[in-house]
mmCIF file of C-alpha atoms and ligand atoms in Angstrom:
data_model
loop_
_atom_site.group_PDB
_atom_site.id
_atom_site.type_symbol
_atom_site.label_atom_id
_atom_site.label_comp_id
_atom_site.label_asym_id
_atom_site.label_seq_id
_atom_site.Cartn_x
_atom_site.Cartn_y
_atom_site.Cartn_z
ATOM 1 C CA UNK A 1 -12.806 12.716 27.711
ATOM 2 C CA UNK A 2 -13.064 12.342 24.051
ATOM 3 C CA UNK A 3 -15.586 15.107 23.762
ATOM 4 C CA UNK A 4 -12.550 17.271 24.561
ATOM 5 C CA UNK A 5 -10.593 15.957 21.879
ATOM 6 C CA UNK A 6 -11.163 17.795 18.132
ATOM 7 C CA UNK A 7 -13.653 16.573 15.865
ATOM 8 C CA UNK A 8 -10.901 15.946 13.720
ATOM 9 C CA UNK A 9 -9.433 13.086 15.727
ATOM 10 C CA UNK A 10 -12.768 11.951 16.953
ATOM 11 C CA UNK A 11 -13.997 11.532 13.258
ATOM 12 C CA UNK A 12 -10.968 9.535 12.279
ATOM 13 C CA UNK A 13 -11.105 5.718 12.007
ATOM 14 C CA UNK A 14 -8.367 3.751 13.478
ATOM 15 C CA UNK A 15 -6.120 2.202 10.921
ATOM 16 C CA UNK A 16 -7.570 -1.042 10.451
ATOM 17 C CA UNK A 17 -4.308 -2.800 9.350
ATOM 18 C CA UNK A 18 -2.597 -1.512 12.453
ATOM 19 C CA UNK A 19 -5.398 -2.012 14.920
ATOM 20 C CA UNK A 20 -5.769 -5.687 14.202
ATOM 21 C CA UNK A 21 -2.056 -6.233 14.011
ATOM 22 C CA UNK A 22 -1.975 -4.602 17.792
ATOM 23 C CA UNK A 23 -5.022 -6.922 18.554
ATOM 24 C CA UNK A 24 -3.082 -10.135 17.313
ATOM 25 C CA UNK A 25 0.032 -8.669 19.436
ATOM 26 C CA UNK A 26 -1.588 -8.486 22.550
ATOM 27 C CA UNK A 27 -3.205 -11.881 22.178
ATOM 28 C CA UNK A 28 0.107 -13.197 21.591
ATOM 29 C CA UNK A 29 1.597 -11.315 24.592
ATOM 30 C CA UNK A 30 -1.283 -13.228 26.676
ATOM 31 C CA UNK A 31 -0.055 -16.615 25.390
ATOM 32 C CA UNK A 32 -2.280 -17.421 22.557
ATOM 33 C CA UNK A 33 -0.669 -18.853 19.713
ATOM 34 C CA UNK A 34 -1.726 -16.321 16.996
ATOM 35 C CA UNK A 35 -0.474 -16.554 13.453
ATOM 36 C CA UNK A 36 -0.586 -12.888 12.331
ATOM 37 C CA UNK A 37 -1.528 -12.501 8.513
ATOM 38 C CA UNK A 38 -2.806 -9.006 9.164
ATOM 39 C CA UNK A 39 0.017 -6.687 8.283
ATOM 40 C CA UNK A 40 1.691 -6.012 5.158
ATOM 41 C CA UNK A 41 5.133 -6.579 6.481
ATOM 42 C CA UNK A 42 8.048 -8.511 5.157
ATOM 43 C CA UNK A 43 9.461 -11.343 7.318
ATOM 44 C CA UNK A 44 12.891 -11.054 5.856
ATOM 45 C CA UNK A 45 15.770 -9.370 7.545
ATOM 46 C CA UNK A 46 16.964 -6.106 5.920
ATOM 47 C CA UNK A 47 19.617 -7.048 3.653
ATOM 48 C CA UNK A 48 23.298 -6.999 4.911
ATOM 49 C CA UNK A 49 24.507 -4.411 2.356
ATOM 50 C CA UNK A 50 21.784 -1.811 3.527
ATOM 51 C CA UNK A 51 22.456 -2.626 7.342
ATOM 52 C CA UNK A 52 26.210 -1.956 6.508
ATOM 53 C CA UNK A 53 25.580 1.251 5.048
ATOM 54 C CA UNK A 54 23.510 2.126 8.115
ATOM 55 C CA UNK A 55 26.167 1.492 10.405
ATOM 56 C CA UNK A 56 28.774 3.199 8.053
ATOM 57 C CA UNK A 57 26.688 6.257 8.634
ATOM 58 C CA UNK A 58 26.525 5.980 12.193
ATOM 59 C CA UNK A 59 30.167 5.611 12.455
ATOM 60 C CA UNK A 60 30.591 8.466 10.153
ATOM 61 C CA UNK A 61 28.571 10.708 12.593
ATOM 62 C CA UNK A 62 25.370 11.247 10.561
ATOM 63 C CA UNK A 63 23.656 12.597 13.280
ATOM 64 C CA UNK A 64 22.163 16.115 12.211
ATOM 65 C CA UNK A 65 19.300 17.403 10.800
ATOM 66 C CA UNK A 66 18.969 16.493 7.095
ATOM 67 C CA UNK A 67 17.465 18.858 4.594
ATOM 68 C CA UNK A 68 13.568 18.761 5.075
ATOM 69 C CA UNK A 69 13.112 16.959 1.750
ATOM 70 C CA UNK A 70 15.971 14.709 2.021
ATOM 71 C CA UNK A 71 19.900 14.486 1.472
ATOM 72 C CA UNK A 72 20.856 15.815 -1.916
ATOM 73 C CA UNK A 73 22.815 12.362 -2.619
ATOM 74 C CA UNK A 74 19.656 10.397 -1.750
ATOM 75 C CA UNK A 75 17.339 12.563 -4.014
ATOM 76 C CA UNK A 76 20.054 12.207 -6.899
ATOM 77 C CA UNK A 77 19.788 8.147 -6.070
ATOM 78 C CA UNK A 78 15.872 8.440 -6.250
ATOM 79 C CA UNK A 79 16.302 10.259 -9.614
ATOM 80 C CA UNK A 80 18.491 7.483 -11.088
ATOM 81 C CA UNK A 81 15.966 4.932 -9.753
ATOM 82 C CA UNK A 82 13.003 6.639 -11.197
ATOM 83 C CA UNK A 83 15.049 6.745 -14.605
ATOM 84 C CA UNK A 84 16.443 3.292 -14.598
ATOM 85 C CA UNK A 85 13.124 1.394 -13.291
ATOM 86 C CA UNK A 86 10.548 3.493 -14.392
ATOM 87 C CA UNK A 87 11.719 5.861 -17.581
ATOM 88 C CA UNK A 88 10.684 8.839 -15.398
ATOM 89 C CA UNK A 89 12.816 12.137 -15.603
ATOM 90 C CA UNK A 90 12.393 13.716 -12.374
ATOM 91 C CA UNK A 91 15.150 16.381 -11.269
ATOM 92 C CA UNK A 92 16.185 16.326 -7.734
ATOM 93 C CA UNK A 93 13.933 19.418 -7.148
ATOM 94 C CA UNK A 94 10.849 17.441 -7.843
ATOM 95 C CA UNK A 95 11.713 14.638 -5.344
ATOM 96 C CA UNK A 96 10.893 14.867 -1.547
ATOM 97 C CA UNK A 97 12.140 12.044 0.911
ATOM 98 C CA UNK A 98 9.301 11.487 3.687
ATOM 99 C CA UNK A 99 9.097 9.250 7.036
ATOM 100 C CA UNK A 100 7.664 6.262 4.851
ATOM 101 C CA UNK A 101 5.112 6.488 1.653
ATOM 102 C CA UNK A 102 2.207 7.206 4.083
ATOM 103 C CA UNK A 103 3.825 10.464 5.059
ATOM 104 C CA UNK A 104 4.439 11.239 1.141
ATOM 105 C CA UNK A 105 0.868 10.364 0.658
ATOM 106 C CA UNK A 106 -0.305 12.506 3.223
ATOM 107 C CA UNK A 107 1.651 15.485 2.346
ATOM 108 C CA UNK A 108 0.401 15.539 -1.197
ATOM 109 C CA UNK A 109 -3.181 15.259 -0.074
ATOM 110 C CA UNK A 110 -2.744 17.956 2.109
ATOM 111 C CA UNK A 111 -1.217 20.377 -0.175
ATOM 112 C CA UNK A 112 -3.658 19.600 -2.834
ATOM 113 C CA UNK A 113 -7.043 19.122 -1.235
ATOM 114 C CA UNK A 114 -9.357 21.930 0.098
ATOM 115 C CA UNK A 115 -12.578 21.392 1.796
ATOM 116 C CA UNK A 116 -14.881 19.862 -0.278
ATOM 117 C CA UNK A 117 -12.775 18.436 -2.941
ATOM 118 C CA UNK A 118 -13.469 15.146 -4.240
ATOM 119 C CA UNK A 119 -10.801 12.533 -4.183
ATOM 120 C CA UNK A 120 -11.513 9.445 -6.184
ATOM 121 C CA UNK A 121 -10.497 6.004 -4.695
ATOM 122 C CA UNK A 122 -10.636 2.837 -6.740
ATOM 123 C CA UNK A 123 -11.924 0.286 -4.143
ATOM 124 C CA UNK A 124 -10.643 -2.000 -2.865
ATOM 125 C CA UNK A 125 -8.030 0.743 -1.751
ATOM 126 C CA UNK A 126 -5.637 0.933 0.973
ATOM 127 C CA UNK A 127 -7.070 1.757 4.206
ATOM 128 C CA UNK A 128 -5.388 5.037 4.933
ATOM 129 C CA UNK A 129 -6.059 6.791 1.846
ATOM 130 C CA UNK A 130 -9.788 7.628 2.787
ATOM 131 C CA UNK A 131 -8.726 8.722 6.142
ATOM 132 C CA UNK A 132 -6.214 10.757 4.802
ATOM 133 C CA UNK A 133 -8.308 12.652 2.444
ATOM 134 C CA UNK A 134 -10.964 13.024 5.462
ATOM 135 C CA UNK A 135 -8.217 14.745 7.553
ATOM 136 C CA UNK A 136 -7.691 17.094 4.593
ATOM 137 C CA UNK A 137 -11.485 17.853 4.615
ATOM 138 C CA UNK A 138 -11.828 16.294 1.286
ATOM 139 C CA UNK A 139 -14.474 13.579 0.069
ATOM 140 C CA UNK A 140 -13.232 10.292 -0.476
ATOM 141 C CA UNK A 141 -15.273 9.023 -3.369
ATOM 142 C CA UNK A 142 -15.186 5.129 -4.208
ATOM 143 C CA UNK A 143 -15.366 3.522 -7.635
ATOM 144 C CA UNK A 144 -16.109 0.182 -6.940
ATOM 145 C CA UNK A 145 -14.498 -2.957 -8.460
ATOM 146 C CA UNK A 146 -14.691 -6.612 -7.670
ATOM 147 C CA UNK A 147 -13.349 -10.174 -8.459
ATOM 148 C CA UNK A 148 -15.185 -10.241 -11.780
ATOM 149 C CA UNK A 149 -13.147 -7.344 -13.170
ATOM 150 C CA UNK A 150 -9.779 -8.617 -11.289
ATOM 151 C CA UNK A 151 -10.648 -5.735 -8.902
ATOM 152 C CA UNK A 152 -9.626 -3.069 -11.889
ATOM 153 C CA UNK A 153 -11.731 -0.339 -12.998
ATOM 154 C CA UNK A 154 -12.702 0.607 -16.713
ATOM 155 C CA UNK A 155 -12.245 4.089 -18.387
ATOM 156 C CA UNK A 156 -15.931 4.393 -18.531
ATOM 157 C CA UNK A 157 -16.046 3.653 -14.815
ATOM 158 C CA UNK A 158 -13.409 6.466 -14.045
ATOM 159 C CA UNK A 159 -15.258 8.719 -16.423
ATOM 160 C CA UNK A 160 -18.752 8.222 -14.707
ATOM 161 C CA UNK A 161 -17.203 9.085 -11.286
ATOM 162 C CA UNK A 162 -15.853 12.606 -12.321
ATOM 163 C CA UNK A 163 -17.689 15.492 -11.272
ATOM 164 C CA UNK A 164 -16.759 19.264 -11.182
ATOM 165 C CA UNK A 165 -15.600 18.855 -7.667
ATOM 166 C CA UNK A 166 -12.937 16.009 -8.604
ATOM 167 C CA UNK A 167 -9.453 16.981 -7.570
ATOM 168 C CA UNK A 168 -7.130 14.074 -7.264
ATOM 169 C CA UNK A 169 -7.456 10.266 -8.378
ATOM 170 C CA UNK A 170 -5.641 7.714 -6.259
ATOM 171 C CA UNK A 171 -4.234 4.572 -8.302
ATOM 172 C CA UNK A 172 -2.458 1.886 -6.648
ATOM 173 C CA UNK A 173 -0.847 -0.810 -8.922
ATOM 174 C CA UNK A 174 0.457 -3.334 -7.572
ATOM 175 C CA UNK A 175 -2.517 -3.025 -5.414
ATOM 176 C CA UNK A 176 -3.022 -3.354 -1.877
ATOM 177 C CA UNK A 177 -5.189 -5.509 -1.084
ATOM 178 C CA UNK A 178 -6.208 -6.944 -4.374
ATOM 179 C CA UNK A 179 -2.736 -7.575 -5.673
ATOM 180 C CA UNK A 180 -4.001 -6.439 -9.167
ATOM 181 C CA UNK A 181 -1.487 -5.104 -11.591
ATOM 182 C CA UNK A 182 -2.688 -2.469 -14.238
ATOM 183 C CA UNK A 183 -1.062 -3.096 -17.790
ATOM 184 C CA UNK A 184 0.434 -0.035 -19.693
ATOM 185 C CA UNK A 185 -2.779 -0.565 -22.200
ATOM 186 C CA UNK A 186 -5.117 -0.202 -19.099
ATOM 187 C CA UNK A 187 -3.486 2.872 -17.845
ATOM 188 C CA UNK A 188 -3.352 4.402 -21.335
ATOM 189 C CA UNK A 189 -7.355 3.724 -21.175
ATOM 190 C CA UNK A 190 -7.481 5.661 -17.981
ATOM 191 C CA UNK A 191 -5.222 8.525 -18.943
ATOM 192 C CA UNK A 192 -7.358 9.127 -22.158
ATOM 193 C CA UNK A 193 -10.304 10.090 -20.037
ATOM 194 C CA UNK A 194 -8.161 12.168 -17.682
ATOM 195 C CA UNK A 195 -6.778 13.978 -20.533
ATOM 196 C CA UNK A 196 -10.206 15.468 -20.939
ATOM 197 C CA UNK A 197 -10.240 16.831 -17.295
ATOM 198 C CA UNK A 198 -6.866 18.979 -17.092
ATOM 199 C CA UNK A 199 -7.688 20.140 -13.578
ATOM 200 C CA UNK A 200 -7.443 16.725 -12.203
ATOM 201 C CA UNK A 201 -4.367 15.488 -10.486
ATOM 202 C CA UNK A 202 -3.302 11.622 -9.952
ATOM 203 C CA UNK A 203 -1.473 10.052 -7.148
ATOM 204 C CA UNK A 204 0.117 6.855 -8.173
ATOM 205 C CA UNK A 205 1.199 5.004 -5.215
ATOM 206 C CA UNK A 206 3.865 2.367 -6.627
ATOM 207 C CA UNK A 207 5.184 0.920 -3.058
ATOM 208 C CA UNK A 208 4.699 -2.756 -4.098
ATOM 209 C CA UNK A 209 6.438 -2.003 -7.523
ATOM 210 C CA UNK A 210 8.969 -4.694 -7.206
ATOM 211 C CA UNK A 211 6.827 -7.185 -5.602
ATOM 212 C CA UNK A 212 5.687 -8.416 -8.970
ATOM 213 C CA UNK A 213 4.944 -11.693 -10.430
ATOM 214 C CA UNK A 214 5.142 -11.135 -14.309
ATOM 215 C CA UNK A 215 2.816 -8.620 -15.695
ATOM 216 C CA UNK A 216 5.436 -5.560 -16.193
ATOM 217 C CA UNK A 217 5.388 -2.831 -13.910
ATOM 218 C CA UNK A 218 4.180 0.410 -15.531
ATOM 219 C CA UNK A 219 4.427 4.071 -13.741
ATOM 220 C CA UNK A 220 1.515 6.112 -14.670
ATOM 221 C CA UNK A 221 3.675 9.235 -15.081
ATOM 222 C CA UNK A 222 5.436 7.477 -17.773
ATOM 223 C CA UNK A 223 2.538 8.735 -20.085
ATOM 224 C CA UNK A 224 3.461 12.099 -21.493
ATOM 225 C CA UNK A 225 0.397 13.841 -20.948
ATOM 226 C CA UNK A 226 0.137 12.788 -17.374
ATOM 227 C CA UNK A 227 3.788 13.580 -16.251
ATOM 228 C CA UNK A 228 2.952 17.066 -15.170
ATOM 229 C CA UNK A 229 -0.201 15.767 -13.362
ATOM 230 C CA UNK A 230 0.878 12.916 -11.639
ATOM 231 C CA UNK A 231 2.525 12.303 -8.197
ATOM 232 C CA UNK A 232 4.468 9.004 -8.081
ATOM 233 C CA UNK A 233 4.762 7.534 -4.422
ATOM 234 C CA UNK A 234 7.346 4.951 -3.458
ATOM 235 C CA UNK A 235 9.645 3.605 -0.766
ATOM 236 C CA UNK A 236 11.850 1.053 0.506
ATOM 237 C CA UNK A 237 9.674 -0.557 3.090
ATOM 238 C CA UNK A 238 8.153 -3.395 0.956
ATOM 239 C CA UNK A 239 10.970 -4.349 -1.491
ATOM 240 C CA UNK A 240 14.182 -3.866 0.829
ATOM 241 C CA UNK A 241 12.527 -5.381 3.953
ATOM 242 C CA UNK A 242 12.778 -1.931 5.647
ATOM 243 C CA UNK A 243 9.023 -1.242 6.886
ATOM 244 C CA UNK A 244 10.563 -0.157 10.250
ATOM 245 C CA UNK A 245 13.119 2.181 8.824
ATOM 246 C CA UNK A 246 10.401 4.588 7.400
ATOM 247 C CA UNK A 247 11.820 6.142 4.118
ATOM 248 C CA UNK A 248 9.294 6.814 1.314
ATOM 249 C CA UNK A 249 9.578 9.604 -1.501
ATOM 250 C CA UNK A 250 7.728 11.064 -4.123
ATOM 251 C CA UNK A 251 8.290 12.610 -7.570
ATOM 252 C CA UNK A 252 5.977 15.280 -8.562
ATOM 253 C CA UNK A 253 5.854 18.517 -10.534
ATOM 254 C CA UNK A 254 7.969 21.143 -8.910
ATOM 255 C CA UNK A 255 5.497 23.129 -7.381
ATOM 256 C CA UNK A 256 3.871 20.445 -5.738
ATOM 257 C CA UNK A 257 7.076 19.073 -4.425
ATOM 258 C CA UNK A 258 8.004 22.402 -2.774
ATOM 259 C CA UNK A 259 4.506 22.782 -0.934
ATOM 260 C CA UNK A 260 5.344 19.051 0.225
ATOM 261 C CA UNK A 261 8.524 20.068 1.581
ATOM 262 C CA UNK A 262 6.734 23.231 3.070
ATOM 263 C CA UNK A 263 4.352 21.052 4.739
ATOM 264 C CA UNK A 264 7.030 18.580 6.094
ATOM 265 C CA UNK A 265 8.903 21.169 7.354
ATOM 266 C CA UNK A 266 6.287 22.674 9.734
ATOM 267 C CA UNK A 267 5.427 18.690 10.766
ATOM 268 C CA UNK A 268 8.303 16.500 11.073
ATOM 269 C CA UNK A 269 11.280 17.919 9.379
ATOM 270 C CA UNK A 270 13.542 15.643 7.521
ATOM 271 C CA UNK A 271 13.624 12.029 7.722
ATOM 272 C CA UNK A 272 15.771 9.882 9.746
ATOM 273 C CA UNK A 273 19.359 10.514 8.761
ATOM 274 C CA UNK A 274 20.816 7.000 9.133
ATOM 275 C CA UNK A 275 17.794 5.595 7.317
ATOM 276 C CA UNK A 276 18.349 7.939 4.508
ATOM 277 C CA UNK A 277 22.180 6.839 3.959
ATOM 278 C CA UNK A 278 21.077 3.274 4.075
ATOM 279 C CA UNK A 279 18.181 3.986 1.451
ATOM 280 C CA UNK A 280 20.901 5.393 -0.770
ATOM 281 C CA UNK A 281 22.573 1.803 -0.785
ATOM 282 C CA UNK A 282 19.116 -0.167 -1.036
ATOM 283 C CA UNK A 283 18.272 2.191 -4.253
ATOM 284 C CA UNK A 284 21.795 1.841 -6.085
ATOM 285 C CA UNK A 285 21.949 -1.841 -5.811
ATOM 286 C CA UNK A 286 20.734 -3.677 -8.870
ATOM 287 C CA UNK A 287 17.161 -5.070 -8.309
ATOM 288 C CA UNK A 288 18.634 -8.547 -8.680
ATOM 289 C CA UNK A 289 19.954 -8.072 -5.137
ATOM 290 C CA UNK A 290 16.367 -8.330 -3.814
ATOM 291 C CA UNK A 291 15.091 -10.916 -6.172
ATOM 292 C CA UNK A 292 15.330 -14.045 -3.916
ATOM 293 C CA UNK A 293 12.793 -12.108 -1.779
ATOM 294 C CA UNK A 294 10.328 -11.820 -4.900
ATOM 295 C CA UNK A 295 11.139 -15.780 -5.782
ATOM 296 C CA UNK A 296 9.911 -16.692 -2.219
ATOM 297 C CA UNK A 297 6.687 -14.375 -2.126
ATOM 298 C CA UNK A 298 6.030 -16.081 -5.572
ATOM 299 C CA UNK A 299 6.198 -19.541 -3.993
ATOM 300 C CA UNK A 300 4.275 -18.500 -1.149
ATOM 301 C CA UNK A 301 1.294 -16.864 -3.400
ATOM 302 C CA UNK A 302 0.871 -20.309 -5.178
ATOM 303 C CA UNK A 303 0.827 -22.114 -1.585
ATOM 304 C CA UNK A 304 -1.730 -19.905 -0.281
ATOM 305 C CA UNK A 305 -3.945 -19.964 -3.426
ATOM 306 C CA UNK A 306 -3.894 -23.496 -3.641
ATOM 307 C CA UNK A 307 -4.511 -24.087 0.048
ATOM 308 C CA UNK A 308 -7.611 -21.695 -0.007
ATOM 309 C CA UNK A 309 -9.207 -23.069 -3.157
ATOM 310 C CA UNK A 310 -9.801 -26.118 -1.434
ATOM 311 C CA UNK A 311 -11.956 -24.334 0.843
ATOM 312 C CA UNK A 312 -15.591 -24.127 -0.193
ATOM 313 C CA UNK A 313 -17.186 -20.757 -0.102
ATOM 314 C CA UNK A 314 -13.933 -18.845 -0.574
ATOM 315 C CA UNK A 315 -13.539 -16.927 -3.993
ATOM 316 C CA UNK A 316 -10.191 -16.043 -5.174
ATOM 317 C CA UNK A 317 -8.564 -14.055 -7.772
ATOM 318 C CA UNK A 318 -5.074 -14.737 -8.799
ATOM 319 C CA UNK A 319 -2.933 -11.633 -7.416
ATOM 320 C CA UNK A 320 -0.405 -10.476 -9.833
ATOM 321 C CA UNK A 321 1.892 -8.308 -7.512
ATOM 322 C CA UNK A 322 2.048 -7.479 -3.816
ATOM 323 C CA UNK A 323 1.872 -10.067 -0.858
ATOM 324 C CA UNK A 324 -1.621 -10.174 -0.167
ATOM 325 C CA UNK A 325 -4.848 -12.392 -1.216
ATOM 326 C CA UNK A 326 -8.219 -10.753 -0.917
ATOM 327 C CA UNK A 327 -10.618 -13.507 -1.196
ATOM 328 C CA UNK A 328 -14.673 -13.004 -1.304
ATOM 329 C CA UNK A 329 -16.040 -14.343 1.574
ATOM 330 C CA UNK A 330 -19.810 -13.317 1.249
ATOM 331 C CA UNK A 331 -21.139 -17.140 1.121
ATOM 332 C CA UNK A 332 -20.419 -17.333 4.687
ATOM 333 C CA UNK A 333 -22.648 -14.036 5.697
ATOM 334 C CA UNK A 334 -25.717 -14.925 7.258
ATOM 335 C CA UNK A 335 -24.582 -18.381 8.505
ATOM 336 C CA UNK A 336 -24.006 -19.573 12.050
ATOM 337 C CA UNK A 337 -20.678 -21.304 12.665
ATOM 338 C CA UNK A 338 -19.647 -22.700 16.062
ATOM 339 C CA UNK A 339 -22.705 -20.884 17.444
ATOM 340 C CA UNK A 340 -21.452 -17.434 16.066
ATOM 341 C CA UNK A 341 -23.465 -15.754 13.438
ATOM 342 C CA UNK A 342 -21.419 -14.104 10.918
ATOM 343 C CA UNK A 343 -23.134 -10.951 9.091
ATOM 344 C CA UNK A 344 -20.132 -9.203 7.453
ATOM 345 C CA UNK A 345 -16.436 -9.480 6.550
ATOM 346 C CA UNK A 346 -15.569 -7.734 10.091
ATOM 347 C CA UNK A 347 -17.153 -10.561 11.936
ATOM 348 C CA UNK A 348 -15.717 -13.061 9.751
ATOM 349 C CA UNK A 349 -12.261 -11.486 10.386
ATOM 350 C CA UNK A 350 -13.090 -11.640 14.115
ATOM 351 C CA UNK A 351 -14.135 -15.182 14.073
ATOM 352 C CA UNK A 352 -11.079 -16.280 12.327
ATOM 353 C CA UNK A 353 -9.098 -14.329 15.080
ATOM 354 C CA UNK A 354 -10.979 -16.184 17.898
ATOM 355 C CA UNK A 355 -11.885 -19.459 16.297
ATOM 356 C CA UNK A 356 -8.644 -20.230 14.248
ATOM 357 C CA UNK A 357 -6.175 -17.770 15.841
ATOM 358 C CA UNK A 358 -5.170 -16.191 12.596
ATOM 359 C CA UNK A 359 -5.270 -12.506 12.016
ATOM 360 C CA UNK A 360 -6.609 -11.017 8.717
ATOM 361 C CA UNK A 361 -8.180 -7.516 7.941
ATOM 362 C CA UNK A 362 -11.526 -7.065 7.136
ATOM 363 C CA UNK A 363 -12.564 -5.922 3.510
ATOM 364 C CA UNK A 364 -14.687 -3.386 4.987
ATOM 365 C CA UNK A 365 -11.732 -1.060 5.921
ATOM 366 C CA UNK A 366 -10.537 -1.179 2.164
ATOM 367 C CA UNK A 367 -14.012 -0.272 0.919
ATOM 368 C CA UNK A 368 -14.826 -4.091 -0.241
ATOM 369 C CA UNK A 369 -17.192 -5.578 2.535
ATOM 370 C CA UNK A 370 -17.483 -8.853 0.755
ATOM 371 C CA UNK A 371 -13.788 -9.666 1.282
ATOM 372 C CA UNK A 372 -11.111 -10.115 3.711
ATOM 373 C CA UNK A 373 -7.205 -9.434 3.449
ATOM 374 C CA UNK A 374 -4.993 -12.398 4.016
ATOM 375 C CA UNK A 375 -1.015 -11.309 3.900
ATOM 376 C CA UNK A 376 1.430 -13.984 2.717
ATOM 377 C CA UNK A 377 4.364 -12.176 3.784
ATOM 378 C CA UNK A 378 4.713 -14.915 6.280
ATOM 379 C CA UNK A 379 6.864 -18.262 6.400
ATOM 380 C CA UNK A 380 5.319 -21.351 4.493
ATOM 381 C CA UNK A 381 4.891 -23.208 7.708
ATOM 382 C CA UNK A 382 2.837 -20.296 9.017
ATOM 383 C CA UNK A 383 0.710 -20.027 5.825
ATOM 384 C CA UNK A 384 0.148 -23.872 5.913
ATOM 385 C CA UNK A 385 -0.762 -23.779 9.376
ATOM 386 C CA UNK A 386 -3.022 -20.749 9.195
ATOM 387 C CA UNK A 387 -4.981 -21.922 6.208
ATOM 388 C CA UNK A 388 -5.559 -25.429 7.901
ATOM 389 C CA UNK A 389 -6.832 -23.827 11.102
ATOM 390 C CA UNK A 390 -9.124 -21.405 8.943
ATOM 391 C CA UNK A 391 -10.397 -24.744 7.066
ATOM 392 C CA UNK A 392 -11.103 -26.273 10.391
ATOM 393 C CA UNK A 393 -12.710 -23.399 12.200
ATOM 394 C CA UNK A 394 -15.096 -22.921 9.307
ATOM 395 C CA UNK A 395 -16.066 -26.735 8.774
ATOM 396 C CA UNK A 396 -16.660 -27.781 12.532
HETATM 397 N N1 LIG B 401 0.874 -0.829 4.572
HETATM 398 C C1 LIG B 401 0.955 -2.043 5.212
HETATM 399 C C2 LIG B 401 -0.663 -2.671 5.197
HETATM 400 O O1 LIG B 401 -1.355 -2.495 4.582
HETATM 401 C C3 LIG B 401 1.219 -1.907 6.682
HETATM 402 C C4 LIG B 401 0.352 -1.059 7.536
HETATM 403 C C5 LIG B 401 -0.196 0.122 7.278
HETATM 404 O O2 LIG B 401 0.451 1.134 7.358
HETATM 405 O O3 LIG B 401 -1.349 0.122 6.853
HETATM 406 O O4 LIG B 401 -0.742 -3.690 5.893
#
């Protein structure tokens, strides 16, 4: 019956991160002892002060539709957060609250991209960028980077990728999946190129802002010449262990924010009212409230890097943020292990799932066919067990 469906949906790839998580969940339900390191999801509970704010909101009868672009109070908190953490001066009417940063990204792309427009993606990039661009009938154009440049691009690479059709560049620091963090200087270099092309917009996905191990976070919109052309996307899912609460937001030039509100008003309306109230508490708290999670991720990062470095054939960079490692596993391509021929990263990820019972995600979905992504947003015990299983599966 798929021929009855629209070309739009038939041509849309399934989200590789969610697909792998669903596969792992199913195997688990069938009694297989799977260690899920596929999904980028903190294993912490949402902090109590945020939960309390949500309970209070229920008791206070927050049950009605919210304004499409979010409660005024929440938008004020977001403006304060942008100012406090990023040095950005957004007014409330430049902010739109959505059902997760994913929707913020989808809104921005839907309102900016016409059929045939090029959108530059810095590979490796988060799986859904290209699918969302394709849905808007734009062309996702990859700018490749690899482990040798710490998965970052140079100004020259950016300039070489720009054509008359380029409408938008999507940047993401700290990066999912590589964990790379652009310095202020590196972003200034990219901005210098973009200054020559005033018709190009920039979407800066900063959802991993607080999951950062030392390189200071720098918001692209902080560069004065870029502020009026940049859409800054963020949310509470990762830093506040609130993935399921589904609250994301963007700050943008007023006309883009207004268009995003119009789009959202026809598709989903305002985000969940209780989650919005809880988000006010999250954003008004000092960042030190969530430092214990970042400290723990930092320890896990060291653990997983040390363990993976013991495995021959795995090449790794040191991620500076987010909670993923993105090893190059191309040395295994063409080899037969346990009677199974491994031709590419997807087959390697399937091999790990079947033989080691560890769920990861193929780098192909991120535009990096030599790599796999492993999330370390899991307990140290799980990480140790998973990597020891991987080691064994590869060796035997
Ligand atoms: N962003 C997370 C990830 O990359 C969550 C899953 C998704 O929405 O892709 O794993």
